Amino acid sequence: AFRISKQNAIVQKINAVEMMGHLKIICLDKTGTLTKNMLSLDKIIPFEESLEAIHKKLALFAFNISTPNQIINIIKTTYSSPSLLEQKIDEVPFQSKRKWSGVTFASNESLILGSPELILNNKDQLNMAINYSKKGMRVLAFAIIQGALDHKDNTFASNLKPLALLVFNDELRPDAADTLSEFNRMGIQLKILSGDEAGTVEAIAKQSGIRHNAAISQNSLINLKGQEFEKTVHAYSVFARIDPEMKEKIVGVLMRQNSNVGMVGDGINDVLALKKAKISIAMNKGAQIA
């Protein structure tokens, strides 16, 4: 524990040091764990409107969000506050299950930002988003809707109009590949549990050197029961688009198969899995609750 403290780490339970020596499986979040979690807005790709018009709508959206996350803060620091803020009448905050957030204005228009596969219905636009994801970029779709938003429904009316793609860059930690290579040498099995899109997670897994067949998403897992679910969890190494409850469930299955399971994470979405695992490691710059 003393030697570990010299590496800028804090051991909260001394017996965790010995228990770490027995780990057989380590589950990892992607953002902030394998990557630096220092997102930057790489580019905006408008679909129909001018880039200037998109900038104004993005600023209007971001400065009306009452509980900004990292993405919203990046937009707010990139663009100045609109000179004239429209009256906001409703807001749908981002949730990991929902995968989008939105604001409705008095003009009866709503702006939304979220997962491309939920928002885009144009194949060319969706393929563009997928191609950027495969490069390890984080991609969000920005759109406008006539009318109010439904807090409970994850489908949008036909009057939704996609405005642009937002492409964010998040670099892999410089020592990540070497660290994971050492885990592989020691015979420790690695699994990525991420809420991000499959293409992005697969790209980061490849850059990190994690051996995997393909990513599996929550949509493919949710209907599996009993042994079928357990076999799938055992067989796959990369899990994408999964929510906090599914992360916890996966760690629970791995714990039943092999009690020596560790979880590394940094965000609110990782807390349930961190609590479930035998050993939990939280990143230095992570959320306070983690």
mmCIF file of N, CA, C and O in Angstrom, residues 140-204:
data_model
loop_
_atom_site.group_PDB
_atom_site.id
_atom_site.type_symbol
_atom_site.label_atom_id
_atom_site.label_comp_id
_atom_site.label_asym_id
_atom_site.label_seq_id
_atom_site.Cartn_x
_atom_site.Cartn_y
_atom_site.Cartn_z
ATOM 1 N N LEU A 140 -22.360 12.352 -32.011
ATOM 2 C CA LEU A 140 -23.719 12.659 -31.572
ATOM 3 C C LEU A 140 -24.470 13.329 -32.713
ATOM 4 O O LEU A 140 -23.870 14.007 -33.553
ATOM 5 N N ALA A 141 -25.771 13.145 -32.733
ATOM 6 C CA ALA A 141 -26.618 13.782 -33.745
ATOM 7 C C ALA A 141 -27.404 14.915 -33.100
ATOM 8 O O ALA A 141 -27.888 14.797 -31.966
ATOM 9 N N PHE A 142 -27.530 16.020 -33.830
ATOM 10 C CA PHE A 142 -28.252 17.204 -33.379
ATOM 11 C C PHE A 142 -29.448 17.387 -34.303
ATOM 12 O O PHE A 142 -29.313 17.273 -35.525
ATOM 13 N N ALA A 143 -30.622 17.628 -33.726
ATOM 14 C CA ALA A 143 -31.830 17.687 -34.552
ATOM 15 C C ALA A 143 -32.850 18.651 -33.959
ATOM 16 O O ALA A 143 -32.737 19.083 -32.806
ATOM 17 N N ILE A 144 -33.857 18.984 -34.776
ATOM 18 C CA ILE A 144 -34.942 19.867 -34.350
ATOM 19 C C ILE A 144 -36.276 19.166 -34.615
ATOM 20 O O ILE A 144 -36.412 18.404 -35.582
ATOM 21 N N ILE A 145 -37.229 19.384 -33.712
ATOM 22 C CA ILE A 145 -38.555 18.778 -33.823
ATOM 23 C C ILE A 145 -39.612 19.871 -33.629
ATOM 24 O O ILE A 145 -39.460 20.736 -32.759
ATOM 25 N N GLN A 146 -40.650 19.820 -34.424
ATOM 26 C CA GLN A 146 -41.786 20.710 -34.212
ATOM 27 C C GLN A 146 -42.669 20.094 -33.132
ATOM 28 O O GLN A 146 -43.158 18.985 -33.279
ATOM 29 N N GLY A 147 -42.823 20.811 -32.032
ATOM 30 C CA GLY A 147 -43.669 20.308 -30.954
ATOM 31 C C GLY A 147 -42.879 19.954 -29.703
ATOM 32 O O GLY A 147 -41.652 20.121 -29.648
ATOM 33 N N ALA A 148 -43.593 19.456 -28.713
ATOM 34 C CA ALA A 148 -42.994 19.124 -27.418
ATOM 35 C C ALA A 148 -42.314 17.765 -27.459
ATOM 36 O O ALA A 148 -42.472 16.993 -28.407
ATOM 37 N N LEU A 149 -41.565 17.466 -26.402
ATOM 38 C CA LEU A 149 -40.842 16.200 -26.280
ATOM 39 C C LEU A 149 -41.556 15.286 -25.295
ATOM 40 O O LEU A 149 -42.174 15.752 -24.341
ATOM 41 N N ASP A 150 -41.433 14.001 -25.526
ATOM 42 C CA ASP A 150 -42.018 13.001 -24.640
ATOM 43 C C ASP A 150 -40.926 12.475 -23.713
ATOM 44 O O ASP A 150 -39.944 11.903 -24.164
ATOM 45 N N HIS A 151 -41.094 12.688 -22.413
ATOM 46 C CA HIS A 151 -40.086 12.266 -21.438
ATOM 47 C C HIS A 151 -39.950 10.749 -21.370
ATOM 48 O O HIS A 151 -38.905 10.234 -20.976
ATOM 49 N N LYS A 152 -41.007 10.023 -21.713
ATOM 50 C CA LYS A 152 -41.009 8.575 -21.539
ATOM 51 C C LYS A 152 -40.713 7.804 -22.816
ATOM 52 O O LYS A 152 -40.297 6.654 -22.771
ATOM 53 N N ASP A 153 -40.942 8.439 -23.970
ATOM 54 C CA ASP A 153 -40.818 7.722 -25.245
ATOM 55 C C ASP A 153 -39.451 7.967 -25.861
ATOM 56 O O ASP A 153 -38.930 9.075 -25.828
ATOM 57 N N ASN A 154 -38.858 6.911 -26.420
ATOM 58 C CA ASN A 154 -37.549 7.025 -27.047
ATOM 59 C C ASN A 154 -37.658 7.034 -28.573
ATOM 60 O O ASN A 154 -36.689 6.827 -29.268
ATOM 61 N N THR A 155 -38.861 7.250 -29.071
ATOM 62 C CA THR A 155 -39.057 7.384 -30.515
ATOM 63 C C THR A 155 -39.519 8.800 -30.810
ATOM 64 O O THR A 155 -40.174 9.437 -29.975
ATOM 65 N N PHE A 156 -39.180 9.287 -31.986
ATOM 66 C CA PHE A 156 -39.486 10.668 -32.322
ATOM 67 C C PHE A 156 -40.490 10.738 -33.466
ATOM 68 O O PHE A 156 -40.562 9.842 -34.307
ATOM 69 N N ALA A 157 -41.256 11.832 -33.488
ATOM 70 C CA ALA A 157 -42.261 12.025 -34.528
ATOM 71 C C ALA A 157 -41.591 12.168 -35.890
ATOM 72 O O ALA A 157 -40.398 12.454 -36.005
ATOM 73 N N SER A 158 -42.401 11.989 -36.929
ATOM 74 C CA SER A 158 -41.877 12.041 -38.297
ATOM 75 C C SER A 158 -41.405 13.430 -38.695
ATOM 76 O O SER A 158 -40.697 13.591 -39.680
ATOM 77 N N ASN A 159 -41.794 14.446 -37.900
ATOM 78 C CA ASN A 159 -41.377 15.800 -38.248
ATOM 79 C C ASN A 159 -39.980 16.148 -37.706
ATOM 80 O O ASN A 159 -39.569 17.313 -37.738
ATOM 81 N N LEU A 160 -39.266 15.153 -37.198
ATOM 82 C CA LEU A 160 -37.884 15.375 -36.759
ATOM 83 C C LEU A 160 -37.006 15.709 -37.960
ATOM 84 O O LEU A 160 -37.069 15.040 -38.997
ATOM 85 N N LYS A 161 -36.167 16.714 -37.803
ATOM 86 C CA LYS A 161 -35.262 17.118 -38.872
ATOM 87 C C LYS A 161 -33.816 17.105 -38.353
ATOM 88 O O LYS A 161 -33.445 17.941 -37.533
ATOM 89 N N PRO A 162 -32.998 16.144 -38.795
ATOM 90 C CA PRO A 162 -31.592 16.132 -38.382
ATOM 91 C C PRO A 162 -30.872 17.381 -38.892
ATOM 92 O O PRO A 162 -31.041 17.773 -40.053
ATOM 93 N N LEU A 163 -30.100 17.992 -38.032
ATOM 94 C CA LEU A 163 -29.383 19.222 -38.389
ATOM 95 C C LEU A 163 -27.906 18.987 -38.664
ATOM 96 O O LEU A 163 -27.346 19.563 -39.598
ATOM 97 N N ALA A 164 -27.266 18.140 -37.832
ATOM 98 C CA ALA A 164 -25.809 17.981 -37.979
ATOM 99 C C ALA A 164 -25.310 16.797 -37.171
ATOM 100 O O ALA A 164 -25.996 16.279 -36.282
ATOM 101 N N LEU A 165 -24.097 16.380 -37.494
ATOM 102 C CA LEU A 165 -23.328 15.445 -36.665
ATOM 103 C C LEU A 165 -22.275 16.224 -35.896
ATOM 104 O O LEU A 165 -21.622 17.112 -36.451
ATOM 105 N N LEU A 166 -22.104 15.876 -34.632
ATOM 106 C CA LEU A 166 -21.024 16.434 -33.819
ATOM 107 C C LEU A 166 -20.028 15.318 -33.553
ATOM 108 O O LEU A 166 -20.400 14.262 -33.032
ATOM 109 N N VAL A 167 -18.778 15.533 -33.927
ATOM 110 C CA VAL A 167 -17.739 14.510 -33.806
ATOM 111 C C VAL A 167 -16.733 14.961 -32.744
ATOM 112 O O VAL A 167 -16.116 16.025 -32.871
ATOM 113 N N PHE A 168 -16.587 14.134 -31.708
ATOM 114 C CA PHE A 168 -15.688 14.450 -30.598
ATOM 115 C C PHE A 168 -14.512 13.478 -30.587
ATOM 116 O O PHE A 168 -14.668 12.306 -30.912
ATOM 117 N N ASN A 169 -13.379 13.982 -30.167
ATOM 118 C CA ASN A 169 -12.168 13.165 -30.084
ATOM 119 C C ASN A 169 -11.802 12.950 -28.616
ATOM 120 O O ASN A 169 -11.868 13.882 -27.812
ATOM 121 N N ASP A 170 -11.449 11.731 -28.262
ATOM 122 C CA ASP A 170 -11.003 11.413 -26.905
ATOM 123 C C ASP A 170 -9.823 10.458 -27.020
ATOM 124 O O ASP A 170 -9.984 9.315 -27.429
ATOM 125 N N GLU A 171 -8.651 10.928 -26.672
ATOM 126 C CA GLU A 171 -7.428 10.151 -26.893
ATOM 127 C C GLU A 171 -7.293 8.987 -25.917
ATOM 128 O O GLU A 171 -7.677 9.080 -24.753
ATOM 129 N N LEU A 172 -6.712 7.911 -26.413
ATOM 130 C CA LEU A 172 -6.371 6.768 -25.568
ATOM 131 C C LEU A 172 -5.253 7.190 -24.607
ATOM 132 O O LEU A 172 -4.353 7.942 -24.966
ATOM 133 N N ARG A 173 -5.326 6.718 -23.383
ATOM 134 C CA ARG A 173 -4.237 7.002 -22.438
ATOM 135 C C ARG A 173 -2.931 6.423 -22.993
ATOM 136 O O ARG A 173 -2.922 5.284 -23.495
ATOM 137 N N PRO A 174 -1.828 7.167 -22.903
ATOM 138 C CA PRO A 174 -0.583 6.722 -23.547
ATOM 139 C C PRO A 174 -0.045 5.393 -23.024
ATOM 140 O O PRO A 174 0.637 4.670 -23.742
ATOM 141 N N ASP A 175 -0.365 5.050 -21.766
ATOM 142 C CA ASP A 175 0.148 3.806 -21.191
ATOM 143 C C ASP A 175 -0.876 2.681 -21.197
ATOM 144 O O ASP A 175 -0.621 1.589 -20.687
ATOM 145 N N ALA A 176 -2.046 2.928 -21.798
ATOM 146 C CA ALA A 176 -3.131 1.942 -21.736
ATOM 147 C C ALA A 176 -2.754 0.626 -22.410
ATOM 148 O O ALA A 176 -2.940 -0.450 -21.837
ATOM 149 N N ALA A 177 -2.215 0.700 -23.628
ATOM 150 C CA ALA A 177 -1.901 -0.523 -24.380
ATOM 151 C C ALA A 177 -0.857 -1.370 -23.647
ATOM 152 O O ALA A 177 -0.988 -2.596 -23.562
ATOM 153 N N ASP A 178 0.179 -0.728 -23.098
ATOM 154 C CA ASP A 178 1.230 -1.461 -22.379
ATOM 155 C C ASP A 178 0.671 -2.104 -21.107
ATOM 156 O O ASP A 178 1.019 -3.243 -20.768
ATOM 157 N N THR A 179 -0.190 -1.379 -20.422
ATOM 158 C CA THR A 179 -0.784 -1.899 -19.185
ATOM 159 C C THR A 179 -1.653 -3.113 -19.460
ATOM 160 O O THR A 179 -1.554 -4.144 -18.782
ATOM 161 N N LEU A 180 -2.493 -3.006 -20.489
ATOM 162 C CA LEU A 180 -3.378 -4.121 -20.815
ATOM 163 C C LEU A 180 -2.604 -5.313 -21.366
ATOM 164 O O LEU A 180 -2.981 -6.465 -21.155
ATOM 165 N N SER A 181 -1.503 -5.036 -22.061
ATOM 166 C CA SER A 181 -0.633 -6.114 -22.535
ATOM 167 C C SER A 181 -0.042 -6.890 -21.353
ATOM 168 O O SER A 181 0.068 -8.118 -21.397
ATOM 169 N N GLU A 182 0.285 -6.168 -20.297
ATOM 170 C CA GLU A 182 0.824 -6.819 -19.096
ATOM 171 C C GLU A 182 -0.251 -7.675 -18.418
ATOM 172 O O GLU A 182 0.032 -8.777 -17.944
ATOM 173 N N PHE A 183 -1.485 -7.172 -18.404
ATOM 174 C CA PHE A 183 -2.590 -7.975 -17.861
ATOM 175 C C PHE A 183 -2.756 -9.275 -18.655
ATOM 176 O O PHE A 183 -2.948 -10.350 -18.080
ATOM 177 N N ASN A 184 -2.691 -9.157 -19.982
ATOM 178 C CA ASN A 184 -2.802 -10.349 -20.827
ATOM 179 C C ASN A 184 -1.693 -11.345 -20.526
ATOM 180 O O ASN A 184 -1.922 -12.559 -20.462
ATOM 181 N N ARG A 185 -0.475 -10.830 -20.342
ATOM 182 C CA ARG A 185 0.672 -11.695 -20.037
ATOM 183 C C ARG A 185 0.454 -12.438 -18.731
ATOM 184 O O ARG A 185 0.865 -13.594 -18.578
ATOM 185 N N MET A 186 -0.227 -11.792 -17.779
ATOM 186 C CA MET A 186 -0.476 -12.389 -16.470
ATOM 187 C C MET A 186 -1.684 -13.330 -16.484
ATOM 188 O O MET A 186 -2.017 -13.928 -15.460
ATOM 189 N N GLY A 187 -2.350 -13.429 -17.643
ATOM 190 C CA GLY A 187 -3.497 -14.325 -17.744
ATOM 191 C C GLY A 187 -4.784 -13.751 -17.194
ATOM 192 O O GLY A 187 -5.721 -14.492 -16.877
ATOM 193 N N ILE A 188 -4.845 -12.423 -17.088
ATOM 194 C CA ILE A 188 -6.061 -11.773 -16.594
ATOM 195 C C ILE A 188 -6.970 -11.451 -17.777
ATOM 196 O O ILE A 188 -6.536 -10.855 -18.761
ATOM 197 N N GLN A 189 -8.217 -11.860 -17.687
ATOM 198 C CA GLN A 189 -9.176 -11.624 -18.756
ATOM 199 C C GLN A 189 -9.722 -10.203 -18.642
ATOM 200 O O GLN A 189 -10.054 -9.737 -17.553
ATOM 201 N N LEU A 190 -9.813 -9.510 -19.782
ATOM 202 C CA LEU A 190 -10.252 -8.122 -19.795
ATOM 203 C C LEU A 190 -11.588 -7.991 -20.525
ATOM 204 O O LEU A 190 -11.798 -8.607 -21.571
ATOM 205 N N LYS A 191 -12.472 -7.161 -19.967
ATOM 206 C CA LYS A 191 -13.766 -6.907 -20.597
ATOM 207 C C LYS A 191 -14.067 -5.413 -20.511
ATOM 208 O O LYS A 191 -13.904 -4.807 -19.448
ATOM 209 N N ILE A 192 -14.498 -4.835 -21.638
ATOM 210 C CA ILE A 192 -14.898 -3.427 -21.661
ATOM 211 C C ILE A 192 -16.412 -3.340 -21.521
ATOM 212 O O ILE A 192 -17.144 -3.973 -22.273
ATOM 213 N N LEU A 193 -16.860 -2.541 -20.562
ATOM 214 C CA LEU A 193 -18.286 -2.298 -20.362
ATOM 215 C C LEU A 193 -18.534 -0.815 -20.602
ATOM 216 O O LEU A 193 -18.155 0.019 -19.785
ATOM 217 N N SER A 194 -19.149 -0.476 -21.721
ATOM 218 C CA SER A 194 -19.278 0.935 -22.104
ATOM 219 C C SER A 194 -20.693 1.272 -22.557
ATOM 220 O O SER A 194 -21.390 0.439 -23.144
ATOM 221 N N GLY A 195 -21.079 2.500 -22.307
ATOM 222 C CA GLY A 195 -22.361 2.986 -22.794
ATOM 223 C C GLY A 195 -22.269 3.581 -24.184
ATOM 224 O O GLY A 195 -23.286 3.970 -24.770
ATOM 225 N N ASP A 196 -21.059 3.654 -24.734
ATOM 226 C CA ASP A 196 -20.864 4.258 -26.052
ATOM 227 C C ASP A 196 -21.259 3.315 -27.182
ATOM 228 O O ASP A 196 -21.439 2.115 -26.979
ATOM 229 N N GLU A 197 -21.327 3.884 -28.387
ATOM 230 C CA GLU A 197 -21.709 3.133 -29.587
ATOM 231 C C GLU A 197 -20.675 2.053 -29.895
ATOM 232 O O GLU A 197 -19.486 2.206 -29.623
ATOM 233 N N ALA A 198 -21.129 0.948 -30.466
ATOM 234 C CA ALA A 198 -20.284 -0.234 -30.664
ATOM 235 C C ALA A 198 -19.026 0.065 -31.477
ATOM 236 O O ALA A 198 -17.936 -0.400 -31.135
ATOM 237 N N GLY A 199 -19.161 0.826 -32.561
ATOM 238 C CA GLY A 199 -18.007 1.121 -33.400
ATOM 239 C C GLY A 199 -16.913 1.857 -32.648
ATOM 240 O O GLY A 199 -15.724 1.545 -32.792
ATOM 241 N N THR A 200 -17.310 2.817 -31.826
ATOM 242 C CA THR A 200 -16.339 3.576 -31.031
ATOM 243 C C THR A 200 -15.625 2.680 -30.032
ATOM 244 O O THR A 200 -14.400 2.731 -29.886
ATOM 245 N N VAL A 201 -16.396 1.837 -29.343
ATOM 246 C CA VAL A 201 -15.819 0.957 -28.320
ATOM 247 C C VAL A 201 -14.885 -0.062 -28.964
ATOM 248 O O VAL A 201 -13.801 -0.353 -28.433
ATOM 249 N N GLU A 202 -15.286 -0.621 -30.097
ATOM 250 C CA GLU A 202 -14.441 -1.594 -30.795
ATOM 251 C C GLU A 202 -13.126 -0.963 -31.233
ATOM 252 O O GLU A 202 -12.064 -1.594 -31.145
ATOM 253 N N ALA A 203 -13.188 0.276 -31.706
ATOM 254 C CA ALA A 203 -11.971 0.963 -32.147
ATOM 255 C C ALA A 203 -11.007 1.170 -30.981
ATOM 256 O O ALA A 203 -9.795 0.953 -31.109
ATOM 257 N N ILE A 204 -11.546 1.583 -29.829
ATOM 258 C CA ILE A 204 -10.701 1.786 -28.648
ATOM 259 C C ILE A 204 -10.144 0.451 -28.159
ATOM 260 O O ILE A 204 -8.976 0.364 -27.747
#
